[in-house]
Short mmCIF file of N, CA and C in Angstrom, two decimals:
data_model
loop_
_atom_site.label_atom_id
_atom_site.label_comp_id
_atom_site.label_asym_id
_atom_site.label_seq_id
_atom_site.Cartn_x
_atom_site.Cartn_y
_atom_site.Cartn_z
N UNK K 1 -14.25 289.45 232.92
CA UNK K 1 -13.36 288.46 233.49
C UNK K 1 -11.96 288.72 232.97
N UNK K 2 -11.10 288.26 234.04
CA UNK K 2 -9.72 288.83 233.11
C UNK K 2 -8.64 287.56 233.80
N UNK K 3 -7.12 287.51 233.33
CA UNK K 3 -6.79 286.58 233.77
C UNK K 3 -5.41 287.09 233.91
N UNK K 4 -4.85 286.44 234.80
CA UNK K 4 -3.52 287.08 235.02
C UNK K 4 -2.35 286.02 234.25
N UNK K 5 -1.59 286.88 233.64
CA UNK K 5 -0.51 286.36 233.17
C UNK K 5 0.87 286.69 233.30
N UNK K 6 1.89 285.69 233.42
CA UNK K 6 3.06 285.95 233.52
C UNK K 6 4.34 285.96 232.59
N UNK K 7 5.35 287.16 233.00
CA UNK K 7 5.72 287.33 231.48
C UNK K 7 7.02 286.10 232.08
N UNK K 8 7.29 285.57 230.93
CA UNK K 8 8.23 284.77 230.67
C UNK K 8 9.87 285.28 230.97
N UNK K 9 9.83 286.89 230.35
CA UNK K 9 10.97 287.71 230.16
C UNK K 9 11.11 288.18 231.61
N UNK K 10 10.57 288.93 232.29
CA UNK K 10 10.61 289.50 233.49
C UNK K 10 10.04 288.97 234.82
N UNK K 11 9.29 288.18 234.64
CA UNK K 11 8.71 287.51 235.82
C UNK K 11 7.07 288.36 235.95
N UNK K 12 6.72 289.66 235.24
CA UNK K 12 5.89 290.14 235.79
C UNK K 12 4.64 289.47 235.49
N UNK K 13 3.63 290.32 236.58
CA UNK K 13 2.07 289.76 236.25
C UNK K 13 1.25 290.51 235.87
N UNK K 14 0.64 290.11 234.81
CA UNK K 14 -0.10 291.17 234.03
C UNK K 14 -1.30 290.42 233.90
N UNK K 15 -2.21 291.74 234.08
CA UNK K 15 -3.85 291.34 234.03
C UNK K 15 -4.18 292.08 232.70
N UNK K 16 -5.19 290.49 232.19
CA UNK K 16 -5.19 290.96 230.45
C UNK K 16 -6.95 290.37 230.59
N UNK K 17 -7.63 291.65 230.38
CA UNK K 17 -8.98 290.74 229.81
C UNK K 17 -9.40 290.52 228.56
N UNK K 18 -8.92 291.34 227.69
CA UNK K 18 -9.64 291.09 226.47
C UNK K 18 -8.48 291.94 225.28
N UNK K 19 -8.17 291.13 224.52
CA UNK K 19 -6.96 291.72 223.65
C UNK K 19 -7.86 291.69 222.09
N UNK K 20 -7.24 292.93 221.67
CA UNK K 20 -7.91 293.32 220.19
C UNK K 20 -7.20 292.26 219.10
N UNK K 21 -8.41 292.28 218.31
CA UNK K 21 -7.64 291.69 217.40
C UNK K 21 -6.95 291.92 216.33
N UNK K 22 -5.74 290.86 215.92
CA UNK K 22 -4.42 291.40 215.20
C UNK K 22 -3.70 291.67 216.06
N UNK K 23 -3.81 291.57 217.81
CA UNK K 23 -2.76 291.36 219.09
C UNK K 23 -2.77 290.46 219.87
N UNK K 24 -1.65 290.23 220.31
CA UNK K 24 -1.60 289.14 221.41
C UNK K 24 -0.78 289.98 222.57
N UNK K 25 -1.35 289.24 223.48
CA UNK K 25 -0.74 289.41 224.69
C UNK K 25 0.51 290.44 224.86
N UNK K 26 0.96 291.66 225.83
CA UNK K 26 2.03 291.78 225.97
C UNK K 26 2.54 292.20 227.23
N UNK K 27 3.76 292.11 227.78
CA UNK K 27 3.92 292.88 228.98
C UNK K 27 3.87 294.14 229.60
N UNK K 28 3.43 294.38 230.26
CA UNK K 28 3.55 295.87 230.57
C UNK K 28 4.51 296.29 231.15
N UNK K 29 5.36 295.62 231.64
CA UNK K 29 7.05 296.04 232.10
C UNK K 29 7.90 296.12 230.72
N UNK K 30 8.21 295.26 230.16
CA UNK K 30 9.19 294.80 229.43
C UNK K 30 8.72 294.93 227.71
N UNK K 31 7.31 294.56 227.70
CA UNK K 31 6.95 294.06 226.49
C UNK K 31 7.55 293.30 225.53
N UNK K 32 7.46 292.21 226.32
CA UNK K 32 7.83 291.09 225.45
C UNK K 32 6.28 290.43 225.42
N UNK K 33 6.08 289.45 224.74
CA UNK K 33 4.97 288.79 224.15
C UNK K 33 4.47 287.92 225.53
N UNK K 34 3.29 287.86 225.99
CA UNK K 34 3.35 287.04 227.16
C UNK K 34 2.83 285.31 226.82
N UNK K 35 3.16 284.55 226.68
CA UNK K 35 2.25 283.43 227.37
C UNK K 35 0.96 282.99 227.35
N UNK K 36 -0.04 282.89 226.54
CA UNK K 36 -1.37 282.99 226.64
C UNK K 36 -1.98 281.76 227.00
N UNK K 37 -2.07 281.69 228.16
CA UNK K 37 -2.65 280.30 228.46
C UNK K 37 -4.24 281.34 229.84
N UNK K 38 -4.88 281.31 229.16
CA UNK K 38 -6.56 281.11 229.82
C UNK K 38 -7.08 280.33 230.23
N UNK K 39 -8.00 280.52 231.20
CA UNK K 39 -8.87 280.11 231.69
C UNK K 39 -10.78 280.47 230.71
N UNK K 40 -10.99 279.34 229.81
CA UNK K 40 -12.32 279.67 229.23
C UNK K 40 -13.72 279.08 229.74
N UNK K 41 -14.37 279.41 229.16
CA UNK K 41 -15.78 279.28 230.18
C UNK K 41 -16.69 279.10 228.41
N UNK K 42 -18.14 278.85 229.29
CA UNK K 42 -19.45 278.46 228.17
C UNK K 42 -19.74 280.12 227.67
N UNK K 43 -19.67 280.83 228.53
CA UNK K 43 -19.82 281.98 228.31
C UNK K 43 -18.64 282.76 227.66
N UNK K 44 -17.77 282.34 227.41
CA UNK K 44 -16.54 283.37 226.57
C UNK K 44 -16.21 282.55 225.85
N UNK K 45 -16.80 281.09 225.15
CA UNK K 45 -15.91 280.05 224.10
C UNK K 45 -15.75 280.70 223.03
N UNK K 46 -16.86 281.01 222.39
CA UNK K 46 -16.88 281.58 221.26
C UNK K 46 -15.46 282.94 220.86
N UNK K 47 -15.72 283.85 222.02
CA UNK K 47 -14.49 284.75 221.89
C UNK K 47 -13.36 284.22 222.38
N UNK K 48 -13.10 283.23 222.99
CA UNK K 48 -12.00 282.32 223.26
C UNK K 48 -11.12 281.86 222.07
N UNK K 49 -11.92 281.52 221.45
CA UNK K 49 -10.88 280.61 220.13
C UNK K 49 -11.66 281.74 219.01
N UNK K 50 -11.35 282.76 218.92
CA UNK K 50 -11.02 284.21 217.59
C UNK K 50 -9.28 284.57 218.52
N UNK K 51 -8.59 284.29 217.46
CA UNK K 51 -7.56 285.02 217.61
C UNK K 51 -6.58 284.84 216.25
N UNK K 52 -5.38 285.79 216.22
CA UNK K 52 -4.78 285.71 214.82
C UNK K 52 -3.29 284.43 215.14
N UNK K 53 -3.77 284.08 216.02
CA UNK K 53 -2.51 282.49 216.25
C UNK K 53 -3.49 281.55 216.28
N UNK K 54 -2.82 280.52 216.56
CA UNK K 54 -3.61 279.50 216.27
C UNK K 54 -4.32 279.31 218.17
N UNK K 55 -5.04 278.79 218.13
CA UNK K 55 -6.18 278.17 219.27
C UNK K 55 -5.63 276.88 219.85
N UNK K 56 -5.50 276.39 221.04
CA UNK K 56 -5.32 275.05 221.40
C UNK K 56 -6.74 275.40 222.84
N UNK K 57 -7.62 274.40 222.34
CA UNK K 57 -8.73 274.53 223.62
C UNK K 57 -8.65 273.16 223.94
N UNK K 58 -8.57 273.33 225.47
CA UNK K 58 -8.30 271.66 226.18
C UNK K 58 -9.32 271.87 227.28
N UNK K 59 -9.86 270.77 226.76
CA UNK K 59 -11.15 270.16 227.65
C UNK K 59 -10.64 269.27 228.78
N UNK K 60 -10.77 269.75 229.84
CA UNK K 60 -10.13 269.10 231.30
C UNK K 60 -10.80 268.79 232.68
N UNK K 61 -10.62 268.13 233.62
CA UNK K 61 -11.07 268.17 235.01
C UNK K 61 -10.17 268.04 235.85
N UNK K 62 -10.55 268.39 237.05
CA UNK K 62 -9.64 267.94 237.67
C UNK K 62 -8.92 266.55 238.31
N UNK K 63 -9.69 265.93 238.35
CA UNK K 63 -9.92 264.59 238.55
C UNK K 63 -9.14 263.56 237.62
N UNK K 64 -9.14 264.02 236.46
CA UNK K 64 -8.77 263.17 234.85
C UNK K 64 -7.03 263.27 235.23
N UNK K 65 -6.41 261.73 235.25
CA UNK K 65 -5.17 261.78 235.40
C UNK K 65 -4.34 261.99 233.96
N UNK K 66 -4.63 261.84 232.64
CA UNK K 66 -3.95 262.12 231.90
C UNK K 66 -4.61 263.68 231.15
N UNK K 67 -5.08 264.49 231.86
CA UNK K 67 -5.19 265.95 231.81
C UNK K 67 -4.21 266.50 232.93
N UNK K 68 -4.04 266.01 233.93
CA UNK K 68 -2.73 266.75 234.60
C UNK K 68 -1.33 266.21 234.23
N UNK K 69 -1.52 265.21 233.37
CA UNK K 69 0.14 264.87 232.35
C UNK K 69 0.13 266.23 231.33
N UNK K 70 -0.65 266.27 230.96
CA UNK K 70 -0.70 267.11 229.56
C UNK K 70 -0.48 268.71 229.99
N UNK K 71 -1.47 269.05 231.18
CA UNK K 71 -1.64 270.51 231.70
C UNK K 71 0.19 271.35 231.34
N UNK K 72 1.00 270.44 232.55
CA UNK K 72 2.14 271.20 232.07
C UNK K 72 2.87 271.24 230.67
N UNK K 73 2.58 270.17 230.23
CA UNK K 73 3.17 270.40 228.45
C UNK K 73 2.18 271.58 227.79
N UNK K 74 0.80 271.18 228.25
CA UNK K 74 0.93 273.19 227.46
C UNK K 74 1.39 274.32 228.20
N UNK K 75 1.24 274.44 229.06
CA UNK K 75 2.18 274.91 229.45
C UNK K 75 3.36 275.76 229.28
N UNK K 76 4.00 274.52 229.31
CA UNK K 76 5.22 274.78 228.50
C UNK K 76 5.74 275.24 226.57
N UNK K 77 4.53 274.84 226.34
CA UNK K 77 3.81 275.12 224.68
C UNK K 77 3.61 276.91 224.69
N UNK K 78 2.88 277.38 225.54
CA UNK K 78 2.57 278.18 225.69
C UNK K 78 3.56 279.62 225.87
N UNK K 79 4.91 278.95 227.23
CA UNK K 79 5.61 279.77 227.49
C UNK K 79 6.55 280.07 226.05
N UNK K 80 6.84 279.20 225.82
CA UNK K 80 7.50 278.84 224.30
C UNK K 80 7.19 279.30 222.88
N UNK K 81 6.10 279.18 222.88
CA UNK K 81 5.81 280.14 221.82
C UNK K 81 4.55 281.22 222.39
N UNK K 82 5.31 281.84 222.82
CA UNK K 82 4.63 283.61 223.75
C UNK K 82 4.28 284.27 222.33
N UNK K 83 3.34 284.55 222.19
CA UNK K 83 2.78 285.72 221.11
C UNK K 83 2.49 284.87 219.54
N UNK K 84 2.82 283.41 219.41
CA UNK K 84 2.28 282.65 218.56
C UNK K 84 1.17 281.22 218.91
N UNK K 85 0.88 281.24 219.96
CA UNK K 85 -0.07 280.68 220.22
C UNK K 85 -1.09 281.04 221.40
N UNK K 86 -1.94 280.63 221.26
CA UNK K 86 -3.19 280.85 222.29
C UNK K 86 -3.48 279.38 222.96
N UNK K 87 -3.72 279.21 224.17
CA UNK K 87 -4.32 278.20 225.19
C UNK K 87 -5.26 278.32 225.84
N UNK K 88 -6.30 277.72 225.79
CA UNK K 88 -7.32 277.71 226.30
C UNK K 88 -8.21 276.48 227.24
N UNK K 89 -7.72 276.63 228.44
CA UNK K 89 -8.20 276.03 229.30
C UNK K 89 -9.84 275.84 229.71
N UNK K 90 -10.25 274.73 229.44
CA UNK K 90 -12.39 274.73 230.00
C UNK K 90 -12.63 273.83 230.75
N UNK K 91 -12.65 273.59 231.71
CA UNK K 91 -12.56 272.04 233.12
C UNK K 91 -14.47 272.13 232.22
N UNK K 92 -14.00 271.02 232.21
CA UNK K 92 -15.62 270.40 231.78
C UNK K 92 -16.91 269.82 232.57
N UNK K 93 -16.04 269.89 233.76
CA UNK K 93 -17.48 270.15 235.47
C UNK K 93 -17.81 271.16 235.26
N UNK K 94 -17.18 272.57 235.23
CA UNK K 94 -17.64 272.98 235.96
C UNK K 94 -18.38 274.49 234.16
N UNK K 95 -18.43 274.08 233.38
CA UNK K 95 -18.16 274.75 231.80
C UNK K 95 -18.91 273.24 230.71
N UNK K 96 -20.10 272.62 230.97
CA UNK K 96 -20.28 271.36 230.41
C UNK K 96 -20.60 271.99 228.72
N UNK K 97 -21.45 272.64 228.63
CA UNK K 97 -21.97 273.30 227.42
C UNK K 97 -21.18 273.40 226.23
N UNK K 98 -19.73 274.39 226.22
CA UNK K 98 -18.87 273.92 224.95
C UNK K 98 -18.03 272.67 224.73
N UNK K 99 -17.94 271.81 225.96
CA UNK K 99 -17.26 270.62 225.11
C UNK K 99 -18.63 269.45 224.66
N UNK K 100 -20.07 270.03 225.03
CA UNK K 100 -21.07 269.14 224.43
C UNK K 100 -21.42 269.76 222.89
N UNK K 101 -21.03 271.37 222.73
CA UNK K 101 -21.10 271.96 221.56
C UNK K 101 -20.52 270.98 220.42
N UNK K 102 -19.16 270.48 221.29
CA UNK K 102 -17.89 270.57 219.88
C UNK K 102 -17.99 268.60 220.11
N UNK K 103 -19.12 267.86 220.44
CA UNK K 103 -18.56 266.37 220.84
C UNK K 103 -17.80 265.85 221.59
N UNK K 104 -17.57 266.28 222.97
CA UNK K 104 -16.32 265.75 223.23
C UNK K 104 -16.43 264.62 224.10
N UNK K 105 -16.52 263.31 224.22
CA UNK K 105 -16.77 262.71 224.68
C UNK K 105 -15.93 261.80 225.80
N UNK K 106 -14.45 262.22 225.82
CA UNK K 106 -13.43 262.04 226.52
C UNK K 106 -12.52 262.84 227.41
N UNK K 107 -11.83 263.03 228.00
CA UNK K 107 -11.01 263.52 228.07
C UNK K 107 -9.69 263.35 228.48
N UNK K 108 -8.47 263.87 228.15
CA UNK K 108 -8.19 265.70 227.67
C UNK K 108 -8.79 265.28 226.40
N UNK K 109 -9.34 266.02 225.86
CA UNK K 109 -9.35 266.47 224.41
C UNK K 109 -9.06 267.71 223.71
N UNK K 110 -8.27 267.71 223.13
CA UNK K 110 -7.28 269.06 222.66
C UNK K 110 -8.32 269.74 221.20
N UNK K 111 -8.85 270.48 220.56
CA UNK K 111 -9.52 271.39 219.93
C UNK K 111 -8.23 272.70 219.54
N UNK K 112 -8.41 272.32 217.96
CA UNK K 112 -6.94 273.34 217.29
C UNK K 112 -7.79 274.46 216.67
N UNK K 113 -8.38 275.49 217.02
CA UNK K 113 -9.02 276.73 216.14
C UNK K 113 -7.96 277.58 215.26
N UNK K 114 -7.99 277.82 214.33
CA UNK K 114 -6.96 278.84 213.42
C UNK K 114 -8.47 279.95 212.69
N UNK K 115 -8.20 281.09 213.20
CA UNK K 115 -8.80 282.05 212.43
C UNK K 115 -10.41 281.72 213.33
N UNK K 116 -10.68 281.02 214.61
CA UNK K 116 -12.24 280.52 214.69
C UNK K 116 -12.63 279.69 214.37
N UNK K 117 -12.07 279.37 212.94
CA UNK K 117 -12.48 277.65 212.46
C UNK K 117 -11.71 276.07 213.35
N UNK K 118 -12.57 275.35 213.25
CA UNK K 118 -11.97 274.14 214.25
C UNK K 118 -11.05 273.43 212.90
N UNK K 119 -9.67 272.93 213.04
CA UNK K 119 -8.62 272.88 212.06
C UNK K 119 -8.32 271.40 212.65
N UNK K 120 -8.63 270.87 213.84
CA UNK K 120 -7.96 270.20 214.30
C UNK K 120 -8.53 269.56 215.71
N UNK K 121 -8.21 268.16 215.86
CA UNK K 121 -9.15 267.17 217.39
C UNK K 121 -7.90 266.42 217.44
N UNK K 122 -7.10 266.36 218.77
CA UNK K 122 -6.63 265.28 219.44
C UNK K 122 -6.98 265.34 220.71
N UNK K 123 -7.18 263.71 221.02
CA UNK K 123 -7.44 263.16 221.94
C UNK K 123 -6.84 262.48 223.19
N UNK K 124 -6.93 262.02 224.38
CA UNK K 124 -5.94 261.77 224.82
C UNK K 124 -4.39 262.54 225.48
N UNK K 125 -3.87 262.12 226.14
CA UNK K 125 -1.94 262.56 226.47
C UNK K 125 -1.28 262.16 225.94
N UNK K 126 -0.70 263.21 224.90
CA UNK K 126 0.29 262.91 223.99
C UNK K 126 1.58 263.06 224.39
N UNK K 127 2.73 263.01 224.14
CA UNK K 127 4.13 263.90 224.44
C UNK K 127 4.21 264.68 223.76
N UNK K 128 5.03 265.95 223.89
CA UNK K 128 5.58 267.18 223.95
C UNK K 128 5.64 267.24 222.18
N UNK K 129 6.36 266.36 221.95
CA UNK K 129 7.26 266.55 220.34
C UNK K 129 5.62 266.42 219.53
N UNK K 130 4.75 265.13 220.24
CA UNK K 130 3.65 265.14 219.01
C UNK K 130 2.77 266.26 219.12
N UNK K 131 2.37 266.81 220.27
CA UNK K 131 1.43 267.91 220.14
C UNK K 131 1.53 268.60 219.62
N UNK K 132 3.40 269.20 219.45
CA UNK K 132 3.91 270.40 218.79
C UNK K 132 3.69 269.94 217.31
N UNK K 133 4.27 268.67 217.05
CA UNK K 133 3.97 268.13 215.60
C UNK K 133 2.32 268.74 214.83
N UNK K 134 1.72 268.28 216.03
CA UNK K 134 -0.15 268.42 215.35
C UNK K 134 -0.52 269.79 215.68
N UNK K 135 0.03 270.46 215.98
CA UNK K 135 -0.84 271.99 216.36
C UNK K 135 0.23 272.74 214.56
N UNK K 136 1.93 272.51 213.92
CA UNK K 136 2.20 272.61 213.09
C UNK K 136 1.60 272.07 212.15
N UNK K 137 1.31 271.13 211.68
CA UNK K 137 0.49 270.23 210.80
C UNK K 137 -0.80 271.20 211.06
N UNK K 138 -1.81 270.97 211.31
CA UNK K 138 -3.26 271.58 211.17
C UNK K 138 -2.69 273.06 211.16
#
């Protein structure tokens, strides 16, 4: 599975399936750091949240109105810090298995991995300044 990403710097689209680790994301035009916002599944969680930035896994549907408040603030989290964070998207219709792994009994529910280990749970749509606050903090 692979996912396409866009570089921030150039506009380009780059298809990334699986990045080694001790790397993140980069462009293949420009190489600048891309953006890492994924699409994760029951079947790739585990290699989803291993990476050497920190993890933000958001448990979502489509349906859930304060998961499409939040969607673009990561987003924007994401474009922003290109090559220091990871995003990880899991709609929880259609992927039920890792947010029953990790408890999740609401949603959005945000999941902070650093190094694989879970560091961090917020719940709910936050604004911009606190998410950034709690993904620094944990």
């Amino acid at each position: 599975m692979s996912d396409v990403l866009t570089c921030a710097a150039c506009g380009a689209k780059n298809r990334v399936t699986t990045v080694p680790t001790g790397q993140v994301p980069s462009c293949a035009r420009c190489g600048a750091a891309l953006p890492w916002l994924i699409n994760g599944t029951d079947a790739t969680f585990a290699q989803d949240v291993q990476a050497d930035v920190p993890v933000v896994v958001d448990f979502w549907a489509p349906w859930c109105g304060p998961c499409r408040v939040i969607g673009p603030v990561l987003e924007d989290l994401a474009r922003e810090r290109a090559g220091k964070l990871k995003i990880v998207k899991v709609n929880v219709d259609e992927h039920p298995r890792a947010p029953g792994d990790h408890a999740v009994q609401g949603i959005p529910t945000l999941l902070l991995f650093r190094g694989g280990t879970l560091a961090g749970r917020q719940v709910g749509a936050v604004p911009k300044a606190t998410l950034s606050a709690w993904i620094d903090a944990n």
